[in-house]
mmCIF file of N, CA and C in Angstrom:
data_model
loop_
_atom_site.group_PDB
_atom_site.id
_atom_site.type_symbol
_atom_site.label_atom_id
_atom_site.label_comp_id
_atom_site.label_asym_id
_atom_site.label_seq_id
_atom_site.Cartn_x
_atom_site.Cartn_y
_atom_site.Cartn_z
ATOM 1 N N UNK A 1 9.498 49.152 140.993
ATOM 2 C CA UNK A 1 10.457 49.462 140.888
ATOM 3 C C UNK A 1 10.737 49.604 141.957
ATOM 4 N N UNK A 2 12.333 50.710 142.875
ATOM 5 C CA UNK A 2 12.953 50.130 144.121
ATOM 6 C C UNK A 2 12.052 50.517 145.347
ATOM 7 N N UNK A 3 11.012 51.166 144.804
ATOM 8 C CA UNK A 3 9.984 51.562 146.010
ATOM 9 C C UNK A 3 8.782 50.909 146.910
ATOM 10 N N UNK A 4 8.893 49.739 147.878
ATOM 11 C CA UNK A 4 8.605 49.066 148.017
ATOM 12 C C UNK A 4 6.698 49.261 148.160
ATOM 13 N N UNK A 5 5.792 48.049 147.425
ATOM 14 C CA UNK A 5 4.972 49.179 147.309
ATOM 15 C C UNK A 5 4.246 49.241 145.948
ATOM 16 N N UNK A 6 5.268 49.516 145.556
ATOM 17 C CA UNK A 6 4.792 51.198 143.851
ATOM 18 C C UNK A 6 5.569 50.119 143.475
ATOM 19 N N UNK A 7 4.817 49.563 141.948
ATOM 20 C CA UNK A 7 4.669 48.662 141.186
ATOM 21 C C UNK A 7 4.511 49.310 140.009
ATOM 22 N N UNK A 8 4.816 49.544 138.782
ATOM 23 C CA UNK A 8 5.036 50.441 137.704
ATOM 24 C C UNK A 8 4.970 49.512 136.358
ATOM 25 N N UNK A 9 4.513 49.171 134.250
ATOM 26 C CA UNK A 9 4.327 48.465 134.269
ATOM 27 C C UNK A 9 3.789 49.648 132.769
ATOM 28 N N UNK A 10 4.387 48.794 131.701
ATOM 29 C CA UNK A 10 4.301 49.104 130.190
ATOM 30 C C UNK A 10 5.810 50.816 130.072
ATOM 31 N N UNK A 11 5.223 51.386 129.377
ATOM 32 C CA UNK A 11 6.865 52.685 128.830
ATOM 33 C C UNK A 11 7.191 53.598 130.005
ATOM 34 N N UNK A 12 6.248 53.263 131.401
ATOM 35 C CA UNK A 12 7.249 53.966 132.456
ATOM 36 C C UNK A 12 8.496 53.066 132.984
ATOM 37 N N UNK A 13 8.485 52.349 132.610
ATOM 38 C CA UNK A 13 9.052 51.401 133.389
ATOM 39 C C UNK A 13 9.632 50.127 132.241
ATOM 40 N N UNK A 14 11.006 51.077 132.741
ATOM 41 C CA UNK A 14 13.083 50.830 132.208
ATOM 42 C C UNK A 14 13.364 50.055 132.952
ATOM 43 N N UNK A 15 14.105 49.137 132.194
ATOM 44 C CA UNK A 15 14.913 48.556 132.451
ATOM 45 C C UNK A 15 16.623 47.486 131.691
ATOM 46 N N UNK A 16 17.517 47.461 132.060
ATOM 47 C CA UNK A 16 18.573 46.891 130.912
ATOM 48 C C UNK A 16 17.843 46.479 129.936
ATOM 49 N N UNK A 17 17.900 46.087 128.981
ATOM 50 C CA UNK A 17 17.768 45.180 128.253
ATOM 51 C C UNK A 17 15.937 44.730 127.423
ATOM 52 N N UNK A 18 15.230 46.143 128.085
ATOM 53 C CA UNK A 18 13.742 46.196 127.775
ATOM 54 C C UNK A 18 13.038 46.636 125.973
ATOM 55 N N UNK A 19 12.961 45.590 125.500
ATOM 56 C CA UNK A 19 11.671 46.303 124.119
ATOM 57 C C UNK A 19 10.466 46.699 124.604
ATOM 58 N N UNK A 20 10.801 47.492 123.689
ATOM 59 C CA UNK A 20 9.174 48.578 123.810
ATOM 60 C C UNK A 20 8.389 47.731 123.017
ATOM 61 N N UNK A 21 7.503 47.013 123.369
ATOM 62 C CA UNK A 21 6.583 46.189 122.612
ATOM 63 C C UNK A 21 5.107 45.847 123.785
ATOM 64 N N UNK A 22 4.178 45.825 123.043
ATOM 65 C CA UNK A 22 3.103 45.265 123.584
ATOM 66 C C UNK A 22 3.485 44.485 124.634
ATOM 67 N N UNK A 23 3.975 43.308 123.989
ATOM 68 C CA UNK A 23 4.044 41.760 124.784
ATOM 69 C C UNK A 23 4.839 42.238 126.213
ATOM 70 N N UNK A 24 5.954 42.990 126.115
ATOM 71 C CA UNK A 24 6.563 42.979 127.133
ATOM 72 C C UNK A 24 5.854 44.239 128.333
ATOM 73 N N UNK A 25 5.143 45.133 127.896
ATOM 74 C CA UNK A 25 3.412 44.678 129.037
ATOM 75 C C UNK A 25 3.229 44.190 129.967
ATOM 76 N N UNK A 26 2.285 42.624 129.244
ATOM 77 C CA UNK A 26 1.536 42.003 129.410
ATOM 78 C C UNK A 26 2.781 41.688 130.528
ATOM 79 N N UNK A 27 3.870 40.885 129.964
ATOM 80 C CA UNK A 27 4.278 40.515 130.885
ATOM 81 C C UNK A 27 4.793 41.501 132.134
ATOM 82 N N UNK A 28 5.461 42.067 131.636
ATOM 83 C CA UNK A 28 5.664 43.268 133.044
ATOM 84 C C UNK A 28 4.535 43.600 134.044
ATOM 85 N N UNK A 29 3.161 43.620 132.868
ATOM 86 C CA UNK A 29 1.747 43.263 134.719
ATOM 87 C C UNK A 29 1.216 41.891 135.015
ATOM 88 N N UNK A 30 1.989 40.736 134.315
ATOM 89 C CA UNK A 30 1.653 39.587 135.227
ATOM 90 C C UNK A 30 2.418 39.869 136.518
ATOM 91 N N UNK A 31 3.596 40.469 136.323
ATOM 92 C CA UNK A 31 5.445 40.042 137.400
ATOM 93 C C UNK A 31 5.058 41.251 138.165
ATOM 94 N N UNK A 32 3.898 42.682 138.031
ATOM 95 C CA UNK A 32 3.115 43.484 138.406
ATOM 96 C C UNK A 32 2.312 42.576 139.819
ATOM 97 N N UNK A 33 1.375 41.898 139.301
ATOM 98 C CA UNK A 33 0.418 41.521 139.764
ATOM 99 C C UNK A 33 1.144 39.609 140.801
ATOM 100 N N UNK A 34 2.083 39.352 140.440
ATOM 101 C CA UNK A 34 1.870 38.431 141.709
ATOM 102 C C UNK A 34 3.330 39.409 142.218
ATOM 103 N N UNK A 35 3.534 40.762 142.281
ATOM 104 C CA UNK A 35 4.733 41.425 142.859
ATOM 105 C C UNK A 35 3.507 41.564 144.124
ATOM 106 N N UNK A 36 2.560 42.316 144.167
ATOM 107 C CA UNK A 36 1.372 43.048 145.479
ATOM 108 C C UNK A 36 0.650 41.756 145.588
ATOM 109 N N UNK A 37 1.006 40.210 145.014
ATOM 110 C CA UNK A 37 0.098 39.384 146.081
ATOM 111 C C UNK A 37 0.792 39.684 146.675
ATOM 112 N N UNK A 38 2.600 38.964 146.560
ATOM 113 C CA UNK A 38 3.217 39.045 147.356
ATOM 114 C C UNK A 38 3.717 40.282 148.289
ATOM 115 N N UNK A 39 3.883 41.125 147.828
ATOM 116 C CA UNK A 39 3.184 42.911 149.304
ATOM 117 C C UNK A 39 2.496 42.291 149.851
ATOM 118 N N UNK A 40 0.749 42.461 149.628
ATOM 119 C CA UNK A 40 0.092 41.793 151.031
ATOM 120 C C UNK A 40 0.298 41.401 151.574
ATOM 121 N N UNK A 41 0.740 40.516 150.412
ATOM 122 C CA UNK A 41 0.470 39.243 151.561
ATOM 123 C C UNK A 41 1.775 38.215 151.932
ATOM 124 N N UNK A 42 2.781 38.454 152.610
ATOM 125 C CA UNK A 42 4.391 38.331 152.795
ATOM 126 C C UNK A 42 4.320 36.982 153.268
ATOM 127 N N UNK A 43 5.274 35.991 152.633
ATOM 128 C CA UNK A 43 5.557 34.602 152.782
ATOM 129 C C UNK A 43 3.928 33.433 152.465
ATOM 130 N N UNK A 44 2.819 33.862 152.117
ATOM 131 C CA UNK A 44 2.041 32.965 151.833
ATOM 132 C C UNK A 44 2.443 32.716 150.601
ATOM 133 N N UNK A 45 2.108 31.119 149.820
ATOM 134 C CA UNK A 45 2.105 31.001 148.806
ATOM 135 C C UNK A 45 0.989 31.165 147.497
ATOM 136 N N UNK A 46 1.959 31.398 146.454
ATOM 137 C CA UNK A 46 1.203 32.273 145.503
ATOM 138 C C UNK A 46 -0.046 31.012 144.982
ATOM 139 N N UNK A 47 -0.319 30.985 144.031
ATOM 140 C CA UNK A 47 -1.357 29.447 143.564
ATOM 141 C C UNK A 47 -2.037 31.008 142.167
ATOM 142 N N UNK A 48 -2.168 29.726 141.560
ATOM 143 C CA UNK A 48 -1.860 30.653 139.989
ATOM 144 C C UNK A 48 -3.242 29.099 138.898
ATOM 145 N N UNK A 49 -3.986 29.350 138.614
ATOM 146 C CA UNK A 49 -4.796 28.908 138.344
ATOM 147 C C UNK A 49 -5.317 29.172 136.267
ATOM 148 N N UNK A 50 -4.950 28.824 135.683
ATOM 149 C CA UNK A 50 -5.578 28.601 133.860
ATOM 150 C C UNK A 50 -6.890 29.140 134.310
ATOM 151 N N UNK A 51 -7.130 30.020 133.634
ATOM 152 C CA UNK A 51 -8.703 29.730 132.750
ATOM 153 C C UNK A 51 -9.597 28.390 132.240
ATOM 154 N N UNK A 52 -8.305 28.027 130.991
ATOM 155 C CA UNK A 52 -8.746 26.914 129.981
ATOM 156 C C UNK A 52 -8.928 25.573 130.948
ATOM 157 N N UNK A 53 -7.926 25.451 132.139
ATOM 158 C CA UNK A 53 -8.288 24.154 132.817
ATOM 159 C C UNK A 53 -9.133 24.053 133.802
ATOM 160 N N UNK A 54 -9.198 25.001 134.630
ATOM 161 C CA UNK A 54 -9.256 25.463 136.204
ATOM 162 C C UNK A 54 -10.943 24.966 135.858
ATOM 163 N N UNK A 55 -11.465 24.778 136.508
ATOM 164 C CA UNK A 55 -12.991 24.839 136.487
ATOM 165 C C UNK A 55 -13.693 25.786 137.551
ATOM 166 N N UNK A 56 -13.065 25.737 138.306
ATOM 167 C CA UNK A 56 -12.841 26.925 139.867
ATOM 168 C C UNK A 56 -13.476 28.497 139.521
ATOM 169 N N UNK A 57 -12.185 28.959 137.885
ATOM 170 C CA UNK A 57 -12.208 29.121 137.810
ATOM 171 C C UNK A 57 -13.220 29.675 136.254
ATOM 172 N N UNK A 58 -12.927 28.649 135.325
ATOM 173 C CA UNK A 58 -14.936 28.382 134.910
ATOM 174 C C UNK A 58 -15.908 29.831 135.437
ATOM 175 N N UNK A 59 -15.438 28.563 136.796
ATOM 176 C CA UNK A 59 -16.806 28.478 137.835
ATOM 177 C C UNK A 59 -17.499 29.913 136.966
ATOM 178 N N UNK A 60 -16.490 31.012 137.820
ATOM 179 C CA UNK A 60 -16.589 31.782 138.431
ATOM 180 C C UNK A 60 -16.698 32.775 137.263
ATOM 181 N N UNK A 61 -16.106 32.940 135.608
ATOM 182 C CA UNK A 61 -16.342 33.828 135.281
ATOM 183 C C UNK A 61 -17.388 33.022 133.888
ATOM 184 N N UNK A 62 -18.219 31.895 134.722
ATOM 185 C CA UNK A 62 -19.815 31.983 134.253
ATOM 186 C C UNK A 62 -20.046 31.365 133.152
ATOM 187 N N UNK A 63 -18.558 30.533 132.870
ATOM 188 C CA UNK A 63 -18.291 29.425 131.126
ATOM 189 C C UNK A 63 -18.052 28.711 131.948
ATOM 190 N N UNK A 64 -17.860 27.678 132.362
ATOM 191 C CA UNK A 64 -18.053 26.038 132.664
ATOM 192 C C UNK A 64 -19.281 25.586 134.001
#
């Protein structure tokens, strides 16, 4: 959104070229999650881990 600290995902979210697909919602959710992290921790580098390759994430999920 145009309001700092307020994030929108899904049908409520509008922008030029938006496709009304569930896939768009997943993409918006990922962008919102990164936006929240950046908002709460300004200037801090974001670290991305994949559950399929990260031993740390697999251990946290109880699958590694």
